[in-house]
Amino acid sequence: MYSGSSDGEGLDASSVASRKIPPASSMLWVRNLRRFIGSGAGLGSEALMELETKRILLDIFKEKQQKSAEAGTIPSFYKKKPEDGSISSRVQRLAKFRFLKKQSDLLLNADDLDAMWVCLRENCVIDDATGAEKMNYEDFCHIASVCTEQIGPKCRRFFSPSNFMKFEKDESGRIAILPFYLYVMRTVSLTQARIDMSELDEDSDGFLLPHEMEAYIRGLIPNLAQLRDMPGAFVQMYCRIAAPKFFFFCDPNRRGKACIKKVLLSNCLQELMELHQESEEEVTDTEQAENWFSMTSAQRVCDMFLALDKDMNGTLSKQELREYADGTLTDIFIERAFDEHVRRGKTGRGNAREMDFESFLDFVLALENKDTPEGITYLFRCLDLNGRGFLTTADIHTLFRDVHQKWIEGGNYELCIEDVRDEIWDMVKPADPLRITLSDLLSCKQGGTVCSMLIDVRGFWAHDNRENLLQEEEEPEEES
């Protein structure tokens, strides 16, 4: 119908298809423009720098592609760390500093937290039944707006709907403001701790070495109320005592470095932060002694080592370590502790291997934390007399024989070793009825008790008199 064009020339589909638009690269003005831009003429200094950066990055990318092609399909599993003083090292350090500075600026400070608490209390409602201060979701959103106006946008992330849903709600859909505020404080505290640890992580691999952990603890001392008055002469010794607990619980493979993420999630950091509270706030001597990071505990461990080191050579011999805990530990356990956990090459007089201070700290941590997986793992290696990964009835008989001897020497009644062995088997209930593995000890929930029965006569006495001890603990509670 419409067979002709407006200018009178007929165009069919084949003639239109035969016409091709020339490529952009063949157009003269395109080539001239690219030549002009490629030469850098007419560009400012910043544009030239950006262009040069792109060229360098492109060359690096092409070089990596070429190396990957030459290497085949084998992935790269080792990356050489930049040398100290090199440009790569300086750029990495600068980038890390700027990133941590940016993250630190996003944190709420003490004044911000105080202002948030005031906003929460002024805009909450009192529960008539319990008297608790609570807020519903509308209050939550209103408080978010008020806090954003007073503090700034950095507090907005705490007032997300997902955070509101994390907390327990009553029948009216309200949450208590105190748990929410404590959540904000803990998040800020952990983030600040991660920033501080990352600053000390010299090679930026996400792990802290012993001297880096000691530096982190040393930096915390002025901010911890219970450590603020520590004598300057004791600071170095305190850090040597405090740091090994992090490695005992966060470095199970004993590689000599602790993962920062594990440290942040461990109970050790929480125990250390408990020292923020003032000593006057009902912190008893017992609580201080039980906290490994308290001054009382650190001084106790230091005095204990000095008292055992009779010859004052800085290490402990087997004979000196036998006096630990008033000599209640068995000789075979002391021998096995030296075999498994005393570093090779640490020698004292003559050719006798001796236990240094760091090994002694691990020894004390294991005995004082027998109910933890890390403590049980440490002790199981000592109990495994033949290094086979399991205990047999013969091993139990050999281990308990020393306990039995000390038991009789203490004037106690006669024991039948076979009965104790059967009792241990009933307590553990191993998967294989002929052997007890580390997994069996960890899963039976009584691994610490079993270990105490086999290495310490006092531990066996506590198990044998457990009912009387439990009754004695209940009587003072009833009186109070």
PDB file of C-alpha atoms in Angstrom, residues 99-109 113 154 157-158 163 182-200 216 220 260-261 263-265 269 273:
ATOM      1  CA  PHE A  99      39.758   2.432  58.142  1.00  0.00           C
ATOM      2  CA  LEU A 100      40.088   1.991  61.907  1.00  0.00           C
ATOM      3  CA  LYS A 101      39.868   5.756  62.401  1.00  0.00           C
ATOM      4  CA  LYS A 102      36.645   5.821  60.389  1.00  0.00           C
ATOM      5  CA  GLN A 103      35.180   2.948  62.409  1.00  0.00           C
ATOM      6  CA  SER A 104      36.204   4.616  65.660  1.00  0.00           C
ATOM      7  CA  ASP A 105      34.480   7.864  64.651  1.00  0.00           C
ATOM      8  CA  LEU A 106      31.227   5.930  64.125  1.00  0.00           C
ATOM      9  CA  LEU A 107      31.210   4.651  67.728  1.00  0.00           C
ATOM     10  CA  LEU A 108      29.182   6.181  70.510  1.00  0.00           C
ATOM     11  CA  ASN A 109      31.281   7.750  73.256  1.00  0.00           C
ATOM     12  CA  LEU A 113      25.585   6.648  75.789  1.00  0.00           C
ATOM     13  CA  LYS A 154      25.631   7.131  64.221  1.00  0.00           C
ATOM     14  CA  ARG A 157      21.751   1.554  63.445  1.00  0.00           C
ATOM     15  CA  PHE A 158      20.775   0.433  66.955  1.00  0.00           C
ATOM     16  CA  ASN A 163      17.069  -5.165  66.861  1.00  0.00           C
ATOM     17  CA  LEU A 182      23.011  -2.975  77.881  1.00  0.00           C
ATOM     18  CA  TYR A 183      23.013  -4.438  74.359  1.00  0.00           C
ATOM     19  CA  VAL A 184      24.081  -1.067  72.935  1.00  0.00           C
ATOM     20  CA  MET A 185      26.821  -0.707  75.552  1.00  0.00           C
ATOM     21  CA  ARG A 186      28.174  -4.214  74.918  1.00  0.00           C
ATOM     22  CA  THR A 187      28.146  -3.701  71.150  1.00  0.00           C
ATOM     23  CA  VAL A 188      30.086  -0.457  71.518  1.00  0.00           C
ATOM     24  CA  SER A 189      32.518  -2.051  73.978  1.00  0.00           C
ATOM     25  CA  LEU A 190      33.222  -5.060  71.742  1.00  0.00           C
ATOM     26  CA  THR A 191      33.639  -2.873  68.660  1.00  0.00           C
ATOM     27  CA  GLN A 192      36.090  -0.637  70.513  1.00  0.00           C
ATOM     28  CA  ALA A 193      38.001  -3.706  71.713  1.00  0.00           C
ATOM     29  CA  ARG A 194      38.213  -5.028  68.160  1.00  0.00           C
ATOM     30  CA  ILE A 195      39.529  -1.687  66.903  1.00  0.00           C
ATOM     31  CA  ASP A 196      42.145  -1.580  69.671  1.00  0.00           C
ATOM     32  CA  MET A 197      43.262  -5.161  68.956  1.00  0.00           C
ATOM     33  CA  SER A 198      43.383  -4.545  65.206  1.00  0.00           C
ATOM     34  CA  GLU A 199      45.647  -1.552  65.776  1.00  0.00           C
ATOM     35  CA  LEU A 200      48.103  -3.826  67.606  1.00  0.00           C
ATOM     36  CA  TYR A 216      46.542  -4.637  74.658  1.00  0.00           C
ATOM     37  CA  LEU A 220      43.591  -1.332  79.425  1.00  0.00           C
ATOM     38  CA  ILE A 260      40.835 -11.740  67.451  1.00  0.00           C
ATOM     39  CA  LYS A 261      37.271 -12.909  66.752  1.00  0.00           C
ATOM     40  CA  VAL A 263      39.068 -13.432  71.840  1.00  0.00           C
ATOM     41  CA  LEU A 264      36.117 -11.060  71.476  1.00  0.00           C
ATOM     42  CA  LEU A 265      33.606 -13.899  71.889  1.00  0.00           C
ATOM     43  CA  LEU A 269      37.502 -10.803  77.738  1.00  0.00           C
ATOM     44  CA  MET A 273      36.104  -6.266  81.675  1.00  0.00           C
TER      45      MET A 273
END
